[in-house]
Amino acid sequence: MASQLRVYVPDHPLIKHWLGIARDQTTPPVLFKTAMTELGRWLTYEATRYWFLTLETTVQTPLTEAPATFINPETPLAVVPILRAGLSLLDGAQTLLPLASVYHLGMVRDEVSLHPSCYFNRLPERFTTGTQVVILDPMLATGGTLMVALQELTQRGADPALMRVISVIAAPPALQQLSNAYPSLTIYAAMIDQGLNEKGYIVPGLGDAGDRAFGT
Ligand code: URA
């Protein structure tokens, strides 16, 4: 059976709470950054729930032997924050994935044409087969930025079926484009919003995530 893009919106009160804080235009940058960190944490928690590869073994407690389940340390794990805004999700994701390699990818969107381009690329030349990749991109508007990022990742051997995209708000144009191009991809978002305005901002959205996280 052909695969189909999977988009999960976890029903968790902490995710709703921090999304509300992030959306509120009166939230100051320092609290906005906290909200994004928390969203990064809880969305990553949800995204890894059935995704981590585990090892079943036994450990010796002070009393006796007990079964134990561990995250398989052999599975290569990468986190790719899409700069700038994706950095705001990184602290939260990293608390749950302390052993993951972090590869930064800097993307900028032309404000008139909305066309994205890559200005900074720290991806490895080649991903080890089987690498699980968490991509941090908080605002999926047109999907153009993530499309360019996915091209960079897949041409280095990363498999879309082994990726999890952590996003705060996704809009239908992005989901449509990603569904057509990468049907085996899985996205975790705090919310799917109505659409975009004429400047490419998500509505109702939360404004420019990079500006709000970094106070610019
Ligand atoms: N990027 C943002 O930061 N906000 C949007 O609404 C769309 C893209």
PDB file of C-alpha atoms and ligand atoms in Angstrom:
ATOM      1  CA  MET A   1       0.000   0.000   0.000  1.00  0.00           C
ATOM      2  CA  ALA A   2       1.343   3.482  -0.866  1.00  0.00           C
ATOM      3  CA  SER A   3       2.276   5.551   2.176  1.00  0.00           C
ATOM      4  CA  GLN A   4       0.502   8.776   3.063  1.00  0.00           C
ATOM      5  CA  LEU A   5       1.759  11.791   4.998  1.00  0.00           C
ATOM      6  CA  ARG A   6       0.951  11.401   8.697  1.00  0.00           C
ATOM      7  CA  VAL A   7       0.185  14.537  10.695  1.00  0.00           C
ATOM      8  CA  TYR A   8      -0.356  14.183  14.435  1.00  0.00           C
ATOM      9  CA  VAL A   9      -1.755  16.938  16.677  1.00  0.00           C
ATOM     10  CA  PRO A  10      -1.273  15.523  20.193  1.00  0.00           C
ATOM     11  CA  ASP A  11      -4.156  16.210  22.545  1.00  0.00           C
ATOM     12  CA  HIS A  12      -2.084  17.299  25.548  1.00  0.00           C
ATOM     13  CA  PRO A  13      -3.013  20.193  27.861  1.00  0.00           C
ATOM     14  CA  LEU A  14       0.625  21.307  28.182  1.00  0.00           C
ATOM     15  CA  ILE A  15       0.913  21.618  24.410  1.00  0.00           C
ATOM     16  CA  LYS A  16      -2.322  23.645  24.246  1.00  0.00           C
ATOM     17  CA  HIS A  17      -1.193  25.814  27.170  1.00  0.00           C
ATOM     18  CA  TRP A  18       2.184  26.728  25.683  1.00  0.00           C
ATOM     19  CA  LEU A  19       0.644  27.268  22.249  1.00  0.00           C
ATOM     20  CA  GLY A  20      -1.767  29.800  23.777  1.00  0.00           C
ATOM     21  CA  ILE A  21       1.146  31.626  25.426  1.00  0.00           C
ATOM     22  CA  ALA A  22       3.083  31.636  22.148  1.00  0.00           C
ATOM     23  CA  ARG A  23       0.128  32.946  20.134  1.00  0.00           C
ATOM     24  CA  ASP A  24      -0.614  35.834  22.537  1.00  0.00           C
ATOM     25  CA  GLN A  25       0.888  39.010  21.060  1.00  0.00           C
ATOM     26  CA  THR A  26       1.477  40.429  24.559  1.00  0.00           C
ATOM     27  CA  THR A  27       3.833  37.569  25.483  1.00  0.00           C
ATOM     28  CA  PRO A  28       7.336  39.050  25.867  1.00  0.00           C
ATOM     29  CA  PRO A  29      10.282  37.414  24.008  1.00  0.00           C
ATOM     30  CA  VAL A  30      11.678  35.672  27.098  1.00  0.00           C
ATOM     31  CA  LEU A  31       8.342  33.956  27.812  1.00  0.00           C
ATOM     32  CA  PHE A  32       7.822  33.263  24.105  1.00  0.00           C
ATOM     33  CA  LYS A  33      11.181  31.456  24.079  1.00  0.00           C
ATOM     34  CA  THR A  34      10.088  29.436  27.135  1.00  0.00           C
ATOM     35  CA  ALA A  35       6.858  28.498  25.359  1.00  0.00           C
ATOM     36  CA  MET A  36       8.785  27.323  22.295  1.00  0.00           C
ATOM     37  CA  THR A  37      11.198  25.312  24.471  1.00  0.00           C
ATOM     38  CA  GLU A  38       8.253  23.607  26.152  1.00  0.00           C
ATOM     39  CA  LEU A  39       6.530  22.961  22.827  1.00  0.00           C
ATOM     40  CA  GLY A  40       9.786  21.470  21.540  1.00  0.00           C
ATOM     41  CA  ARG A  41       9.944  19.248  24.612  1.00  0.00           C
ATOM     42  CA  TRP A  42       6.359  17.959  24.590  1.00  0.00           C
ATOM     43  CA  LEU A  43       6.056  17.549  20.836  1.00  0.00           C
ATOM     44  CA  THR A  44       9.333  15.609  20.801  1.00  0.00           C
ATOM     45  CA  TYR A  45       8.050  13.498  23.686  1.00  0.00           C
ATOM     46  CA  GLU A  46       4.938  12.628  21.673  1.00  0.00           C
ATOM     47  CA  ALA A  47       6.886  12.080  18.458  1.00  0.00           C
ATOM     48  CA  THR A  48       9.304   9.607  20.026  1.00  0.00           C
ATOM     49  CA  ARG A  49       6.718   7.586  21.927  1.00  0.00           C
ATOM     50  CA  TYR A  50       6.399   4.781  19.343  1.00  0.00           C
ATOM     51  CA  TRP A  51       9.526   5.652  17.393  1.00  0.00           C
ATOM     52  CA  PHE A  52      12.511   4.965  19.630  1.00  0.00           C
ATOM     53  CA  LEU A  53      14.104   1.584  19.042  1.00  0.00           C
ATOM     54  CA  THR A  54      14.475  -0.207  22.347  1.00  0.00           C
ATOM     55  CA  LEU A  55      16.464  -3.099  23.802  1.00  0.00           C
ATOM     56  CA  GLU A  56      14.887  -5.596  26.170  1.00  0.00           C
ATOM     57  CA  THR A  57      17.245  -6.859  28.832  1.00  0.00           C
ATOM     58  CA  THR A  58      17.456  -7.505  32.556  1.00  0.00           C
ATOM     59  CA  VAL A  59      19.095  -5.572  35.375  1.00  0.00           C
ATOM     60  CA  GLN A  60      19.980  -6.557  38.885  1.00  0.00           C
ATOM     61  CA  THR A  61      18.065  -4.486  41.453  1.00  0.00           C
ATOM     62  CA  PRO A  62      19.303  -4.427  45.065  1.00  0.00           C
ATOM     63  CA  LEU A  63      16.785  -7.262  45.618  1.00  0.00           C
ATOM     64  CA  THR A  64      16.699  -9.424  42.524  1.00  0.00           C
ATOM     65  CA  GLU A  65      16.712  -9.503  38.744  1.00  0.00           C
ATOM     66  CA  ALA A  66      14.134  -7.368  36.868  1.00  0.00           C
ATOM     67  CA  PRO A  67      13.266  -6.916  33.222  1.00  0.00           C
ATOM     68  CA  ALA A  68      14.430  -3.565  31.800  1.00  0.00           C
ATOM     69  CA  THR A  69      13.859  -1.657  28.560  1.00  0.00           C
ATOM     70  CA  PHE A  70      16.478   0.783  27.287  1.00  0.00           C
ATOM     71  CA  ILE A  71      16.696   3.108  24.288  1.00  0.00           C
ATOM     72  CA  ASN A  72      18.988   1.336  21.817  1.00  0.00           C
ATOM     73  CA  PRO A  73      22.247   3.323  21.992  1.00  0.00           C
ATOM     74  CA  GLU A  74      23.342   1.894  18.617  1.00  0.00           C
ATOM     75  CA  THR A  75      20.620   3.691  16.637  1.00  0.00           C
ATOM     76  CA  PRO A  76      22.066   6.864  15.093  1.00  0.00           C
ATOM     77  CA  LEU A  77      19.920   9.845  16.020  1.00  0.00           C
ATOM     78  CA  ALA A  78      20.153  13.326  14.518  1.00  0.00           C
ATOM     79  CA  VAL A  79      18.371  16.583  15.316  1.00  0.00           C
ATOM     80  CA  VAL A  80      18.219  19.197  12.555  1.00  0.00           C
ATOM     81  CA  PRO A  81      17.033  22.640  13.689  1.00  0.00           C
ATOM     82  CA  ILE A  82      16.075  24.876  10.771  1.00  0.00           C
ATOM     83  CA  LEU A  83      17.541  28.302  11.635  1.00  0.00           C
ATOM     84  CA  ARG A  84      16.549  30.708  12.878  1.00  0.00           C
ATOM     85  CA  ALA A  85      13.171  29.812  14.368  1.00  0.00           C
ATOM     86  CA  GLY A  86      13.922  26.084  14.757  1.00  0.00           C
ATOM     87  CA  LEU A  87      16.579  26.958  17.339  1.00  0.00           C
ATOM     88  CA  SER A  88      13.791  27.966  19.714  1.00  0.00           C
ATOM     89  CA  LEU A  89      12.606  24.325  19.860  1.00  0.00           C
ATOM     90  CA  LEU A  90      16.085  22.851  20.299  1.00  0.00           C
ATOM     91  CA  ASP A  91      16.545  23.131  24.090  1.00  0.00           C
ATOM     92  CA  GLY A  92      13.324  21.235  24.743  1.00  0.00           C
ATOM     93  CA  ALA A  93      14.072  18.549  22.159  1.00  0.00           C
ATOM     94  CA  GLN A  94      17.633  18.126  23.417  1.00  0.00           C
ATOM     95  CA  THR A  95      16.577  17.428  26.994  1.00  0.00           C
ATOM     96  CA  LEU A  96      14.866  14.298  25.647  1.00  0.00           C
ATOM     97  CA  LEU A  97      17.536  13.439  23.066  1.00  0.00           C
ATOM     98  CA  PRO A  98      20.812  14.232  24.862  1.00  0.00           C
ATOM     99  CA  LEU A  99      22.853  11.790  22.781  1.00  0.00           C
ATOM    100  CA  ALA A 100      21.614  12.965  19.374  1.00  0.00           C
ATOM    101  CA  SER A 101      23.967  14.757  16.993  1.00  0.00           C
ATOM    102  CA  VAL A 102      22.718  18.262  16.187  1.00  0.00           C
ATOM    103  CA  TYR A 103      23.187  19.442  12.598  1.00  0.00           C
ATOM    104  CA  HIS A 104      22.223  23.073  11.961  1.00  0.00           C
ATOM    105  CA  LEU A 105      20.629  24.135   8.704  1.00  0.00           C
ATOM    106  CA  GLY A 106      20.143  27.851   8.064  1.00  0.00           C
ATOM    107  CA  MET A 107      17.337  28.797   5.712  1.00  0.00           C
ATOM    108  CA  VAL A 108      16.084  32.233   4.757  1.00  0.00           C
ATOM    109  CA  ARG A 109      12.864  33.179   2.955  1.00  0.00           C
ATOM    110  CA  ASP A 110      12.884  36.087   0.497  1.00  0.00           C
ATOM    111  CA  GLU A 111      10.233  38.424   1.868  1.00  0.00           C
ATOM    112  CA  VAL A 112       8.819  39.281  -1.563  1.00  0.00           C
ATOM    113  CA  SER A 113       9.037  36.052  -3.564  1.00  0.00           C
ATOM    114  CA  LEU A 114       8.807  33.888  -0.355  1.00  0.00           C
ATOM    115  CA  HIS A 115      11.415  31.671  -2.045  1.00  0.00           C
ATOM    116  CA  PRO A 116      13.608  29.870   0.529  1.00  0.00           C
ATOM    117  CA  SER A 117      17.340  29.337   0.178  1.00  0.00           C
ATOM    118  CA  CYS A 118      20.011  27.700   2.328  1.00  0.00           C
ATOM    119  CA  TYR A 119      22.725  29.996   3.763  1.00  0.00           C
ATOM    120  CA  PHE A 120      24.307  27.651   6.366  1.00  0.00           C
ATOM    121  CA  ASN A 121      24.652  23.904   6.170  1.00  0.00           C
ATOM    122  CA  ARG A 122      26.293  21.710   8.841  1.00  0.00           C
ATOM    123  CA  LEU A 123      24.777  18.433   7.650  1.00  0.00           C
ATOM    124  CA  PRO A 124      27.157  15.471   7.415  1.00  0.00           C
ATOM    125  CA  GLU A 125      28.255  14.462   3.908  1.00  0.00           C
ATOM    126  CA  ARG A 126      26.359  11.211   4.325  1.00  0.00           C
ATOM    127  CA  PHE A 127      23.932   9.963   6.989  1.00  0.00           C
ATOM    128  CA  THR A 128      24.556   6.441   8.308  1.00  0.00           C
ATOM    129  CA  THR A 129      21.865   4.084   7.009  1.00  0.00           C
ATOM    130  CA  GLY A 130      19.048   3.858   9.542  1.00  0.00           C
ATOM    131  CA  THR A 131      19.657   7.296  11.075  1.00  0.00           C
ATOM    132  CA  GLN A 132      16.531   8.648  12.744  1.00  0.00           C
ATOM    133  CA  VAL A 133      16.169  12.379  12.114  1.00  0.00           C
ATOM    134  CA  VAL A 134      14.150  14.902  14.134  1.00  0.00           C
ATOM    135  CA  ILE A 135      13.615  18.121  12.156  1.00  0.00           C
ATOM    136  CA  LEU A 136      12.721  21.285  14.097  1.00  0.00           C
ATOM    137  CA  ASP A 137      10.753  23.769  11.972  1.00  0.00           C
ATOM    138  CA  PRO A 138       8.087  25.604  14.004  1.00  0.00           C
ATOM    139  CA  MET A 139       6.031  27.240  11.245  1.00  0.00           C
ATOM    140  CA  LEU A 140       4.989  25.162   8.220  1.00  0.00           C
ATOM    141  CA  ALA A 141       3.419  27.876   6.059  1.00  0.00           C
ATOM    142  CA  THR A 142       3.954  27.224   2.350  1.00  0.00           C
ATOM    143  CA  GLY A 143       6.234  24.276   3.161  1.00  0.00           C
ATOM    144  CA  GLY A 144       8.897  25.761   0.889  1.00  0.00           C
ATOM    145  CA  THR A 145      11.607  25.943   3.565  1.00  0.00           C
ATOM    146  CA  LEU A 146      11.050  22.387   4.709  1.00  0.00           C
ATOM    147  CA  MET A 147      11.008  21.188   1.075  1.00  0.00           C
ATOM    148  CA  VAL A 148      14.510  22.628   0.526  1.00  0.00           C
ATOM    149  CA  ALA A 149      15.685  21.173   3.861  1.00  0.00           C
ATOM    150  CA  LEU A 150      14.310  17.752   2.952  1.00  0.00           C
ATOM    151  CA  GLN A 151      16.109  17.873  -0.367  1.00  0.00           C
ATOM    152  CA  GLU A 152      19.396  18.586   1.469  1.00  0.00           C
ATOM    153  CA  LEU A 153      18.712  15.724   3.874  1.00  0.00           C
ATOM    154  CA  THR A 154      17.599  13.095   1.365  1.00  0.00           C
ATOM    155  CA  GLN A 155      20.478  13.779  -1.017  1.00  0.00           C
ATOM    156  CA  ARG A 156      22.774  12.871   1.910  1.00  0.00           C
ATOM    157  CA  GLY A 157      21.036   9.547   2.414  1.00  0.00           C
ATOM    158  CA  ALA A 158      18.474  10.409   5.109  1.00  0.00           C
ATOM    159  CA  ASP A 159      15.225   8.459   4.709  1.00  0.00           C
ATOM    160  CA  PRO A 160      11.949  10.471   5.025  1.00  0.00           C
ATOM    161  CA  ALA A 161      10.285   7.426   6.592  1.00  0.00           C
ATOM    162  CA  LEU A 162      12.777   7.671   9.486  1.00  0.00           C
ATOM    163  CA  MET A 163      12.137  11.397  10.037  1.00  0.00           C
ATOM    164  CA  ARG A 164       9.876  13.187  12.489  1.00  0.00           C
ATOM    165  CA  VAL A 165       9.120  16.863  11.847  1.00  0.00           C
ATOM    166  CA  ILE A 166       8.428  18.886  14.997  1.00  0.00           C
ATOM    167  CA  SER A 167       6.372  21.919  14.133  1.00  0.00           C
ATOM    168  CA  VAL A 168       4.295  24.291  16.248  1.00  0.00           C
ATOM    169  CA  ILE A 169       1.752  25.404  13.632  1.00  0.00           C
ATOM    170  CA  ALA A 170       1.165  23.842  10.237  1.00  0.00           C
ATOM    171  CA  ALA A 171      -0.974  25.283   7.437  1.00  0.00           C
ATOM    172  CA  PRO A 172      -2.791  23.381   4.677  1.00  0.00           C
ATOM    173  CA  PRO A 173      -0.576  24.605   1.764  1.00  0.00           C
ATOM    174  CA  ALA A 174       2.517  23.149   3.467  1.00  0.00           C
ATOM    175  CA  LEU A 175       0.798  19.872   4.269  1.00  0.00           C
ATOM    176  CA  GLN A 176      -0.419  19.541   0.683  1.00  0.00           C
ATOM    177  CA  GLN A 177       3.020  20.137  -0.791  1.00  0.00           C
ATOM    178  CA  LEU A 178       4.757  17.799   1.677  1.00  0.00           C
ATOM    179  CA  SER A 179       2.147  15.121   1.149  1.00  0.00           C
ATOM    180  CA  ASN A 180       2.755  15.179  -2.607  1.00  0.00           C
ATOM    181  CA  ALA A 181       6.549  15.131  -2.379  1.00  0.00           C
ATOM    182  CA  TYR A 182       7.246  13.083   0.776  1.00  0.00           C
ATOM    183  CA  PRO A 183       4.300  10.781   1.503  1.00  0.00           C
ATOM    184  CA  SER A 184       6.309   8.679   3.981  1.00  0.00           C
ATOM    185  CA  LEU A 185       7.015  11.693   6.228  1.00  0.00           C
ATOM    186  CA  THR A 186       5.511  12.110   9.729  1.00  0.00           C
ATOM    187  CA  ILE A 187       4.751  15.516  11.259  1.00  0.00           C
ATOM    188  CA  TYR A 188       3.920  16.433  14.852  1.00  0.00           C
ATOM    189  CA  ALA A 189       2.293  19.847  15.260  1.00  0.00           C
ATOM    190  CA  ALA A 190       0.594  21.667  18.139  1.00  0.00           C
ATOM    191  CA  MET A 191      -2.111  22.929  15.746  1.00  0.00           C
ATOM    192  CA  ILE A 192      -3.172  23.060  12.105  1.00  0.00           C
ATOM    193  CA  ASP A 193      -4.302  26.608  11.303  1.00  0.00           C
ATOM    194  CA  GLN A 194      -6.679  27.897   8.614  1.00  0.00           C
ATOM    195  CA  GLY A 195      -4.306  29.257   6.004  1.00  0.00           C
ATOM    196  CA  LEU A 196      -1.917  32.026   4.999  1.00  0.00           C
ATOM    197  CA  ASN A 197      -2.267  35.755   4.472  1.00  0.00           C
ATOM    198  CA  GLU A 198      -0.934  37.583   1.392  1.00  0.00           C
ATOM    199  CA  LYS A 199       2.512  37.890   3.025  1.00  0.00           C
ATOM    200  CA  GLY A 200       2.777  34.154   3.639  1.00  0.00           C
ATOM    201  CA  TYR A 201       2.123  34.347   7.395  1.00  0.00           C
ATOM    202  CA  ILE A 202       0.039  31.640   8.999  1.00  0.00           C
ATOM    203  CA  VAL A 203      -3.404  32.871  10.163  1.00  0.00           C
ATOM    204  CA  PRO A 204      -4.206  33.060  13.033  1.00  0.00           C
ATOM    205  CA  GLY A 205      -0.637  31.853  13.635  1.00  0.00           C
ATOM    206  CA  LEU A 206       1.710  33.543  16.078  1.00  0.00           C
ATOM    207  CA  GLY A 207       3.534  36.020  13.852  1.00  0.00           C
ATOM    208  CA  ASP A 208       7.200  35.692  12.965  1.00  0.00           C
ATOM    209  CA  ALA A 209       8.530  32.937  15.232  1.00  0.00           C
ATOM    210  CA  GLY A 210      12.176  33.930  14.745  1.00  0.00           C
ATOM    211  CA  ASP A 211      11.564  37.606  15.511  1.00  0.00           C
ATOM    212  CA  ARG A 212       9.501  36.780  18.582  1.00  0.00           C
ATOM    213  CA  ALA A 213      11.962  34.200  19.959  1.00  0.00           C
ATOM    214  CA  PHE A 214      14.978  36.447  19.487  1.00  0.00           C
ATOM    215  CA  GLY A 215      13.370  39.830  20.168  1.00  0.00           C
ATOM    216  CA  THR A 216      14.157  41.316  16.753  1.00  0.00           C
TER     217      THR A 216
HETATM  218  N1  URA B   1       7.236  31.820   9.471  1.00  0.00           N
HETATM  219  C1  URA B   1       6.865  32.397  10.637  1.00  0.00           C
HETATM  220  O1  URA B   1       7.678  32.652  11.520  1.00  0.00           O
HETATM  221  N2  URA B   1       5.551  32.708  10.800  1.00  0.00           N
HETATM  222  C2  URA B   1       4.613  32.434   9.876  1.00  0.00           C
HETATM  223  O2  URA B   1       3.443  32.722  10.104  1.00  0.00           O
HETATM  224  C3  URA B   1       5.045  31.832   8.665  1.00  0.00           C
HETATM  225  C4  URA B   1       6.345  31.536   8.489  1.00  0.00           C
END
